[in-house]
Each structure stands twice: as structure tokens, then as C-alpha cells.
């Protein structure tokens, strides 16, 4: 199979779909890999390393899309990219289609086969290709939140962990999944007062066993969210409904009642965000202030630590990339129901239920689409 790796073009996005090591594995399996020149330059993955691994360097993304049977990326395709896709071509990347009808329409019209990292599953019910970036985003959310609490950023002028004789900041984390757990770990490490709110009692029990009395765990209700959010200095939105738009857990009225200079960090912004006042930002301008509350809503948070993120992501995606290349999409999907769960768009049809529900369009089950 011919595999193409274009340079990412989203603002301040420096991750790359395949590392030289991943390229070498694919070449070892008998595949051709085309990599756009300087695709990994910003994070120290040089063209010479790709060439040594067996990649063929090309000058432009146009050539990548024209020659590749499968395009492996990191972020969702931008408008100029989805216009280069062709019928039957495989796109393997993050998509986040539920809050993005324009991209969904572009992928449907292209006739491509779009497999989303974020909805591939595993035998334990997890999301193995989302988890590495959720870990990174969870840990980064506390760094970002602590910085945003500084008065020069519009925050309350608080040190997250306080100092002897001065209270530490109150951190509230909505969602106790992978990103929420990693956020909690970082916040507790900085000696903040941390509360995790979640609907899953088993998850809260696990968190309590793992972290003990240092972590406050609360069952999610409207009352609980309102009480803890209004008392918080920093709120992390870490809720996830796989493939679907994130629920709006914090209303605009609630934001208006928050303390002046408090901070919201919306990890869920890729799926539309869980705060009513959220809208996507970039690493170039990561924050804005609304109702005297600082909002950090960068839609590709792990891109800020692109080298770490690239290697973590490749560790998870490589087995699936090789399966698609070795077997072809039809057999790879049929053989692995967890990979089949990643199929979001197939030759003009939406094949993921949560996406079709969010966009209000017709749904064709992935298994039926591939079998046909």
C-alpha cells in the first residue's frame, strides 16, 4: 500500500502522523511511505531520518494526497485538505465530526473512507487512540490553568498550591476519565485542593482508592456542579461522550456567577466544549475573558508539546496503521470490531451513530457499509 504523511497545517500544530520508526515498520511490511518534506522538522524529526527509514520525500501535500492509498495524519483535515481527498482513499486521523458539520459534509462529498482515532475502541471498552492525547491534555490543563490564574493573564492572581499560611486554589474537574484523572494527578502534585465530579460511581471509587483522602470525589448532579463550580478558582472540563458532542454542563448563568478572575479550561472543546461560553481558540491566542472569567479553549492542546505527543500517539496508532495497510481496509475492519468502531465516513455515508445524531443526517451502520 502507498501511505502518505502530509505536514500538518492547523495553526501551531507540529505533530506528525508517523515517526521515522513507524515509517521503517511500514516499509519493513512491504509498503511505500511518502512523507512531505519538513513534516517533522519542528520537533526534531528530520528529513534525513525519514529517508534513512525508507520514506520517499515529496514537496507538497498535493502530491501526498494524489499518490497515497491511505493518508495518515494527526488533526482533522482542513478545508483545502478534504478537497484533495478522492473516492475510496483511506483517511486515518482524528476527526471530531459531531461539532463540525462542514468537515463532515466535505468528507461525505469526497467519497473517502474516514477512520477516526477518537472512536476506535479496545476490549476493555477504552479508547486506545484517544487515551495518549487525553493523558497529555489532562496534564497540560493544569499547567495552562495555573498560568491563566496569574494576574497578568486576567486571572485571580493565585498560586495554585498556595504557600504556608495562604490557602491553595480550589480545582474542580468535571469528568474522571483519562484526562480528568491526569489533571487530578497534576493538580494534587502542585498541592491544590482537588475535586473530581463524575456520573460513574465505579470510576469515583477507583479514583478514591488510587488517590485516597487527598482527592475529593463527588457524584455528578446539577446541584453538585453548581456548588463546586461557583466555589472554584480553576475548573477543568474533561467530559467525554465517545464520538458525540460534549454535554454543556456549565451554563452561561453559572459562568456569570463565578468568582472574578477564575479560570475555565475546556479539554472537551474538540467535541464542542462542556462550558456554554466556550469557543475554540489556538495556541497563538489561547485565552479570552468572558463575564470576567478566563477561558482556555485550545482545540489541539497536545500540539503544544508536539514531540511528546507524536511519539505517544504513534505508539498507539501504529498497529492499526499496519493492519489497514497489510490487509486493506475491508479485511482489516471486518477482522477487528474495535477498528470498525473507528469508521465514521464511508464512501458518502455517515457510519457512526453519535455523529449522525449530532448532525441530524442519515446513518448507515459501519458493518453494513463495508459488507456492501
PDB file of N, CA and C in Angstrom, residues 202-276:
ATOM      1  N   UNK A 202     -18.433   3.766  39.945  1.00  0.00           N
ATOM      2  CA  UNK A 202     -17.278   2.869  39.927  1.00  0.00           C
ATOM      3  C   UNK A 202     -15.999   3.644  39.657  1.00  0.00           C
ATOM      4  N   UNK A 203     -16.085   4.624  38.769  1.00  0.00           N
ATOM      5  CA  UNK A 203     -14.908   5.439  38.477  1.00  0.00           C
ATOM      6  C   UNK A 203     -14.503   6.254  39.694  1.00  0.00           C
ATOM      7  N   UNK A 204     -15.476   6.830  40.375  1.00  0.00           N
ATOM      8  CA  UNK A 204     -15.177   7.604  41.586  1.00  0.00           C
ATOM      9  C   UNK A 204     -14.548   6.712  42.655  1.00  0.00           C
ATOM     10  N   UNK A 205     -15.041   5.487  42.756  1.00  0.00           N
ATOM     11  CA  UNK A 205     -14.484   4.534  43.719  1.00  0.00           C
ATOM     12  C   UNK A 205     -13.026   4.232  43.381  1.00  0.00           C
ATOM     13  N   UNK A 206     -12.744   4.004  42.092  1.00  0.00           N
ATOM     14  CA  UNK A 206     -11.371   3.733  41.670  1.00  0.00           C
ATOM     15  C   UNK A 206     -10.447   4.912  41.961  1.00  0.00           C
ATOM     16  N   UNK A 207     -10.934   6.113  41.697  1.00  0.00           N
ATOM     17  CA  UNK A 207     -10.127   7.307  41.965  1.00  0.00           C
ATOM     18  C   UNK A 207      -9.861   7.462  43.459  1.00  0.00           C
ATOM     19  N   UNK A 208     -10.875   7.165  44.260  1.00  0.00           N
ATOM     20  CA  UNK A 208     -10.714   7.254  45.711  1.00  0.00           C
ATOM     21  C   UNK A 208      -9.676   6.246  46.195  1.00  0.00           C
ATOM     22  N   UNK A 209      -9.728   5.023  45.654  1.00  0.00           N
ATOM     23  CA  UNK A 209      -8.738   4.015  46.034  1.00  0.00           C
ATOM     24  C   UNK A 209      -7.337   4.433  45.607  1.00  0.00           C
ATOM     25  N   UNK A 210      -7.238   5.047  44.429  1.00  0.00           N
ATOM     26  CA  UNK A 210      -5.926   5.404  43.892  1.00  0.00           C
ATOM     27  C   UNK A 210      -5.293   6.581  44.621  1.00  0.00           C
ATOM     28  N   UNK A 211      -6.097   7.593  44.922  1.00  0.00           N
ATOM     29  CA  UNK A 211      -5.523   8.836  45.455  1.00  0.00           C
ATOM     30  C   UNK A 211      -5.814   9.074  46.939  1.00  0.00           C
ATOM     31  N   UNK A 212      -6.775   8.356  47.501  1.00  0.00           N
ATOM     32  CA  UNK A 212      -7.042   8.478  48.920  1.00  0.00           C
ATOM     33  C   UNK A 212      -7.615   9.828  49.323  1.00  0.00           C
ATOM     34  N   UNK A 213      -7.378  10.228  50.565  1.00  0.00           N
ATOM     35  CA  UNK A 213      -8.029  11.435  51.102  1.00  0.00           C
ATOM     36  C   UNK A 213      -7.558  12.748  50.485  1.00  0.00           C
ATOM     37  N   UNK A 214      -6.493  12.715  49.671  1.00  0.00           N
ATOM     38  CA  UNK A 214      -6.034  13.941  49.016  1.00  0.00           C
ATOM     39  C   UNK A 214      -7.016  14.408  47.944  1.00  0.00           C
ATOM     40  N   UNK A 215      -7.865  13.476  47.456  1.00  0.00           N
ATOM     41  CA  UNK A 215      -8.798  13.805  46.383  1.00  0.00           C
ATOM     42  C   UNK A 215     -10.231  13.718  46.886  1.00  0.00           C
ATOM     43  N   UNK A 216     -11.015  14.744  46.576  1.00  0.00           N
ATOM     44  CA  UNK A 216     -12.436  14.768  46.915  1.00  0.00           C
ATOM     45  C   UNK A 216     -13.220  14.290  45.700  1.00  0.00           C
ATOM     46  N   UNK A 217     -14.033  13.251  45.849  1.00  0.00           N
ATOM     47  CA  UNK A 217     -14.819  12.731  44.735  1.00  0.00           C
ATOM     48  C   UNK A 217     -16.303  12.963  45.003  1.00  0.00           C
ATOM     49  N   UNK A 218     -17.002  13.495  43.990  1.00  0.00           N
ATOM     50  CA  UNK A 218     -18.407  13.879  44.139  1.00  0.00           C
ATOM     51  C   UNK A 218     -19.219  13.318  42.975  1.00  0.00           C
ATOM     52  N   UNK A 219     -20.380  12.760  43.291  1.00  0.00           N
ATOM     53  CA  UNK A 219     -21.287  12.272  42.256  1.00  0.00           C
ATOM     54  C   UNK A 219     -21.914  13.465  41.534  1.00  0.00           C
ATOM     55  N   UNK A 220     -22.011  13.363  40.225  1.00  0.00           N
ATOM     56  CA  UNK A 220     -22.456  14.488  39.409  1.00  0.00           C
ATOM     57  C   UNK A 220     -23.975  14.670  39.432  1.00  0.00           C
ATOM     58  N   UNK A 221     -24.393  15.833  39.895  1.00  0.00           N
ATOM     59  CA  UNK A 221     -25.773  16.299  39.771  1.00  0.00           C
ATOM     60  C   UNK A 221     -25.711  17.774  39.404  1.00  0.00           C
ATOM     61  N   UNK A 222     -26.826  18.331  38.985  1.00  0.00           N
ATOM     62  CA  UNK A 222     -26.867  19.766  38.672  1.00  0.00           C
ATOM     63  C   UNK A 222     -26.474  20.575  39.896  1.00  0.00           C
ATOM     64  N   UNK A 223     -26.997  20.189  41.058  1.00  0.00           N
ATOM     65  CA  UNK A 223     -26.677  20.903  42.303  1.00  0.00           C
ATOM     66  C   UNK A 223     -25.182  20.832  42.613  1.00  0.00           C
ATOM     67  N   UNK A 224     -24.608  19.636  42.489  1.00  0.00           N
ATOM     68  CA  UNK A 224     -23.195  19.469  42.826  1.00  0.00           C
ATOM     69  C   UNK A 224     -22.306  20.288  41.892  1.00  0.00           C
ATOM     70  N   UNK A 225     -22.609  20.236  40.598  1.00  0.00           N
ATOM     71  CA  UNK A 225     -21.814  21.010  39.648  1.00  0.00           C
ATOM     72  C   UNK A 225     -21.888  22.493  39.973  1.00  0.00           C
ATOM     73  N   UNK A 226     -23.099  22.995  40.223  1.00  0.00           N
ATOM     74  CA  UNK A 226     -23.251  24.420  40.530  1.00  0.00           C
ATOM     75  C   UNK A 226     -22.501  24.793  41.798  1.00  0.00           C
ATOM     76  N   UNK A 227     -22.643  24.004  42.847  1.00  0.00           N
ATOM     77  CA  UNK A 227     -21.988  24.318  44.117  1.00  0.00           C
ATOM     78  C   UNK A 227     -20.476  24.375  43.971  1.00  0.00           C
ATOM     79  N   UNK A 228     -19.901  23.369  43.340  1.00  0.00           N
ATOM     80  CA  UNK A 228     -18.442  23.293  43.280  1.00  0.00           C
ATOM     81  C   UNK A 228     -17.851  24.241  42.242  1.00  0.00           C
ATOM     82  N   UNK A 229     -18.531  24.418  41.113  1.00  0.00           N
ATOM     83  CA  UNK A 229     -18.024  25.342  40.101  1.00  0.00           C
ATOM     84  C   UNK A 229     -18.015  26.774  40.619  1.00  0.00           C
ATOM     85  N   UNK A 230     -19.072  27.169  41.312  1.00  0.00           N
ATOM     86  CA  UNK A 230     -19.135  28.545  41.813  1.00  0.00           C
ATOM     87  C   UNK A 230     -18.085  28.809  42.894  1.00  0.00           C
ATOM     88  N   UNK A 231     -17.637  27.764  43.571  1.00  0.00           N
ATOM     89  CA  UNK A 231     -16.611  27.939  44.597  1.00  0.00           C
ATOM     90  C   UNK A 231     -15.202  27.741  44.093  1.00  0.00           C
ATOM     91  N   UNK A 232     -15.067  27.395  42.814  1.00  0.00           N
ATOM     92  CA  UNK A 232     -13.754  27.021  42.279  1.00  0.00           C
ATOM     93  C   UNK A 232     -12.942  28.220  41.827  1.00  0.00           C
ATOM     94  N   UNK A 233     -11.633  28.046  41.854  1.00  0.00           N
ATOM     95  CA  UNK A 233     -10.711  29.001  41.239  1.00  0.00           C
ATOM     96  C   UNK A 233     -10.343  28.546  39.823  1.00  0.00           C
ATOM     97  N   UNK A 234     -10.292  27.225  39.635  1.00  0.00           N
ATOM     98  CA  UNK A 234      -9.958  26.639  38.340  1.00  0.00           C
ATOM     99  C   UNK A 234     -10.885  25.455  38.085  1.00  0.00           C
ATOM    100  N   UNK A 235     -11.561  25.462  36.929  1.00  0.00           N
ATOM    101  CA  UNK A 235     -12.440  24.353  36.550  1.00  0.00           C
ATOM    102  C   UNK A 235     -11.902  23.740  35.264  1.00  0.00           C
ATOM    103  N   UNK A 236     -11.729  22.420  35.276  1.00  0.00           N
ATOM    104  CA  UNK A 236     -11.273  21.675  34.113  1.00  0.00           C
ATOM    105  C   UNK A 236     -12.466  20.909  33.540  1.00  0.00           C
ATOM    106  N   UNK A 237     -12.791  21.143  32.278  1.00  0.00           N
ATOM    107  CA  UNK A 237     -13.867  20.407  31.619  1.00  0.00           C
ATOM    108  C   UNK A 237     -13.287  19.207  30.912  1.00  0.00           C
ATOM    109  N   UNK A 238     -13.520  18.013  31.458  1.00  0.00           N
ATOM    110  CA  UNK A 238     -12.896  16.797  30.929  1.00  0.00           C
ATOM    111  C   UNK A 238     -13.932  15.715  30.651  1.00  0.00           C
ATOM    112  N   UNK A 239     -15.131  16.123  30.239  1.00  0.00           N
ATOM    113  CA  UNK A 239     -16.186  15.148  29.964  1.00  0.00           C
ATOM    114  C   UNK A 239     -16.053  14.619  28.544  1.00  0.00           C
ATOM    115  N   UNK A 240     -16.492  13.373  28.347  1.00  0.00           N
ATOM    116  CA  UNK A 240     -16.392  12.755  27.031  1.00  0.00           C
ATOM    117  C   UNK A 240     -17.549  11.799  26.815  1.00  0.00           C
ATOM    118  N   UNK A 241     -18.235  11.992  25.690  1.00  0.00           N
ATOM    119  CA  UNK A 241     -19.178  11.003  25.179  1.00  0.00           C
ATOM    120  C   UNK A 241     -18.598  10.579  23.836  1.00  0.00           C
ATOM    121  N   UNK A 242     -18.081   9.342  23.706  1.00  0.00           N
ATOM    122  CA  UNK A 242     -17.321   8.964  22.504  1.00  0.00           C
ATOM    123  C   UNK A 242     -18.015   9.322  21.200  1.00  0.00           C
ATOM    124  N   UNK A 243     -17.321  10.133  20.401  1.00  0.00           N
ATOM    125  CA  UNK A 243     -17.815  10.494  19.077  1.00  0.00           C
ATOM    126  C   UNK A 243     -18.906  11.532  19.043  1.00  0.00           C
ATOM    127  N   UNK A 244     -19.510  11.823  20.188  1.00  0.00           N
ATOM    128  CA  UNK A 244     -20.660  12.728  20.238  1.00  0.00           C
ATOM    129  C   UNK A 244     -20.237  14.101  20.733  1.00  0.00           C
ATOM    130  N   UNK A 245     -21.132  15.067  20.562  1.00  0.00           N
ATOM    131  CA  UNK A 245     -20.877  16.404  21.097  1.00  0.00           C
ATOM    132  C   UNK A 245     -20.859  16.352  22.623  1.00  0.00           C
ATOM    133  N   UNK A 246     -19.963  17.119  23.222  1.00  0.00           N
ATOM    134  CA  UNK A 246     -19.866  17.142  24.683  1.00  0.00           C
ATOM    135  C   UNK A 246     -21.103  17.798  25.286  1.00  0.00           C
ATOM    136  N   UNK A 247     -21.592  17.300  26.414  1.00  0.00           N
ATOM    137  CA  UNK A 247     -22.727  17.941  27.073  1.00  0.00           C
ATOM    138  C   UNK A 247     -22.314  19.275  27.695  1.00  0.00           C
ATOM    139  N   UNK A 248     -23.213  20.250  27.649  1.00  0.00           N
ATOM    140  CA  UNK A 248     -22.934  21.557  28.247  1.00  0.00           C
ATOM    141  C   UNK A 248     -23.282  21.493  29.737  1.00  0.00           C
ATOM    142  N   UNK A 249     -22.287  21.265  30.566  1.00  0.00           N
ATOM    143  CA  UNK A 249     -22.526  21.070  31.993  1.00  0.00           C
ATOM    144  C   UNK A 249     -22.543  22.374  32.772  1.00  0.00           C
ATOM    145  N   UNK A 250     -21.912  23.401  32.231  1.00  0.00           N
ATOM    146  CA  UNK A 250     -21.847  24.695  32.923  1.00  0.00           C
ATOM    147  C   UNK A 250     -22.523  25.737  32.047  1.00  0.00           C
ATOM    148  N   UNK A 251     -23.625  26.292  32.548  1.00  0.00           N
ATOM    149  CA  UNK A 251     -24.414  27.263  31.779  1.00  0.00           C
ATOM    150  C   UNK A 251     -23.765  28.641  31.816  1.00  0.00           C
ATOM    151  N   UNK A 252     -24.219  29.510  30.937  1.00  0.00           N
ATOM    152  CA  UNK A 252     -23.697  30.884  30.935  1.00  0.00           C
ATOM    153  C   UNK A 252     -24.056  31.606  32.226  1.00  0.00           C
ATOM    154  N   UNK A 253     -25.247  31.362  32.755  1.00  0.00           N
ATOM    155  CA  UNK A 253     -25.630  31.982  34.030  1.00  0.00           C
ATOM    156  C   UNK A 253     -24.669  31.565  35.144  1.00  0.00           C
ATOM    157  N   UNK A 254     -24.238  30.305  35.116  1.00  0.00           N
ATOM    158  CA  UNK A 254     -23.303  29.825  36.124  1.00  0.00           C
ATOM    159  C   UNK A 254     -21.961  30.532  35.981  1.00  0.00           C
ATOM    160  N   UNK A 255     -21.507  30.708  34.727  1.00  0.00           N
ATOM    161  CA  UNK A 255     -20.242  31.394  34.490  1.00  0.00           C
ATOM    162  C   UNK A 255     -20.318  32.833  35.024  1.00  0.00           C
ATOM    163  N   UNK A 256     -21.451  33.478  34.814  1.00  0.00           N
ATOM    164  CA  UNK A 256     -21.621  34.852  35.300  1.00  0.00           C
ATOM    165  C   UNK A 256     -21.480  34.954  36.814  1.00  0.00           C
ATOM    166  N   UNK A 257     -21.817  33.877  37.524  1.00  0.00           N
ATOM    167  CA  UNK A 257     -21.783  33.887  38.992  1.00  0.00           C
ATOM    168  C   UNK A 257     -20.436  33.450  39.553  1.00  0.00           C
ATOM    169  N   UNK A 258     -19.515  33.004  38.682  1.00  0.00           N
ATOM    170  CA  UNK A 258     -18.208  32.563  39.167  1.00  0.00           C
ATOM    171  C   UNK A 258     -17.383  33.742  39.671  1.00  0.00           C
ATOM    172  N   UNK A 259     -16.355  33.413  40.449  1.00  0.00           N
ATOM    173  CA  UNK A 259     -15.504  34.456  41.011  1.00  0.00           C
ATOM    174  C   UNK A 259     -14.734  35.187  39.910  1.00  0.00           C
ATOM    175  N   UNK A 260     -14.604  36.478  40.043  1.00  0.00           N
ATOM    176  CA  UNK A 260     -13.834  37.275  39.090  1.00  0.00           C
ATOM    177  C   UNK A 260     -12.410  36.725  39.002  1.00  0.00           C
ATOM    178  N   UNK A 261     -11.952  36.501  37.770  1.00  0.00           N
ATOM    179  CA  UNK A 261     -10.596  36.024  37.575  1.00  0.00           C
ATOM    180  C   UNK A 261     -10.423  34.523  37.723  1.00  0.00           C
ATOM    181  N   UNK A 262     -11.513  33.795  37.936  1.00  0.00           N
ATOM    182  CA  UNK A 262     -11.394  32.333  37.940  1.00  0.00           C
ATOM    183  C   UNK A 262     -11.168  31.858  36.508  1.00  0.00           C
ATOM    184  N   UNK A 263     -10.832  30.581  36.359  1.00  0.00           N
ATOM    185  CA  UNK A 263     -10.374  30.070  35.062  1.00  0.00           C
ATOM    186  C   UNK A 263     -11.144  28.811  34.679  1.00  0.00           C
ATOM    187  N   UNK A 264     -11.528  28.742  33.411  1.00  0.00           N
ATOM    188  CA  UNK A 264     -12.116  27.539  32.818  1.00  0.00           C
ATOM    189  C   UNK A 264     -11.155  27.005  31.760  1.00  0.00           C
ATOM    190  N   UNK A 265     -10.804  25.736  31.847  1.00  0.00           N
ATOM    191  CA  UNK A 265     -10.001  25.070  30.819  1.00  0.00           C
ATOM    192  C   UNK A 265     -10.864  23.964  30.229  1.00  0.00           C
ATOM    193  N   UNK A 266     -11.183  24.072  28.940  1.00  0.00           N
ATOM    194  CA  UNK A 266     -12.127  23.157  28.307  1.00  0.00           C
ATOM    195  C   UNK A 266     -11.391  22.143  27.430  1.00  0.00           C
ATOM    196  N   UNK A 267     -11.034  21.004  28.053  1.00  0.00           N
ATOM    197  CA  UNK A 267     -10.383  19.930  27.299  1.00  0.00           C
ATOM    198  C   UNK A 267     -11.333  19.365  26.247  1.00  0.00           C
ATOM    199  N   UNK A 268     -12.638  19.459  26.505  1.00  0.00           N
ATOM    200  CA  UNK A 268     -13.650  18.868  25.615  1.00  0.00           C
ATOM    201  C   UNK A 268     -13.961  19.736  24.399  1.00  0.00           C
ATOM    202  N   UNK A 269     -13.191  20.789  24.171  1.00  0.00           N
ATOM    203  CA  UNK A 269     -13.533  21.734  23.113  1.00  0.00           C
ATOM    204  C   UNK A 269     -13.489  21.089  21.727  1.00  0.00           C
ATOM    205  N   UNK A 270     -12.661  20.040  21.541  1.00  0.00           N
ATOM    206  CA  UNK A 270     -12.640  19.325  20.258  1.00  0.00           C
ATOM    207  C   UNK A 270     -14.004  18.745  19.914  1.00  0.00           C
ATOM    208  N   UNK A 271     -14.776  18.421  20.948  1.00  0.00           N
ATOM    209  CA  UNK A 271     -16.114  17.863  20.745  1.00  0.00           C
ATOM    210  C   UNK A 271     -17.200  18.901  21.040  1.00  0.00           C
ATOM    211  N   UNK A 272     -16.849  20.173  20.935  1.00  0.00           N
ATOM    212  CA  UNK A 272     -17.825  21.236  21.101  1.00  0.00           C
ATOM    213  C   UNK A 272     -17.758  21.961  22.428  1.00  0.00           C
ATOM    214  N   UNK A 273     -17.064  21.365  23.414  1.00  0.00           N
ATOM    215  CA  UNK A 273     -16.883  22.020  24.704  1.00  0.00           C
ATOM    216  C   UNK A 273     -18.010  21.740  25.686  1.00  0.00           C
ATOM    217  N   UNK A 274     -17.670  21.767  26.978  1.00  0.00           N
ATOM    218  CA  UNK A 274     -18.680  21.475  28.004  1.00  0.00           C
ATOM    219  C   UNK A 274     -19.086  22.709  28.809  1.00  0.00           C
ATOM    220  N   UNK A 275     -18.560  23.873  28.455  1.00  0.00           N
ATOM    221  CA  UNK A 275     -18.995  25.136  29.050  1.00  0.00           C
ATOM    222  C   UNK A 275     -19.782  25.910  27.993  1.00  0.00           C
ATOM    223  N   UNK A 276     -20.910  26.483  28.386  1.00  0.00           N
ATOM    224  CA  UNK A 276     -21.767  27.189  27.421  1.00  0.00           C
ATOM    225  C   UNK A 276     -21.057  28.376  26.782  1.00  0.00           C
TER     226      UNK A 276
END
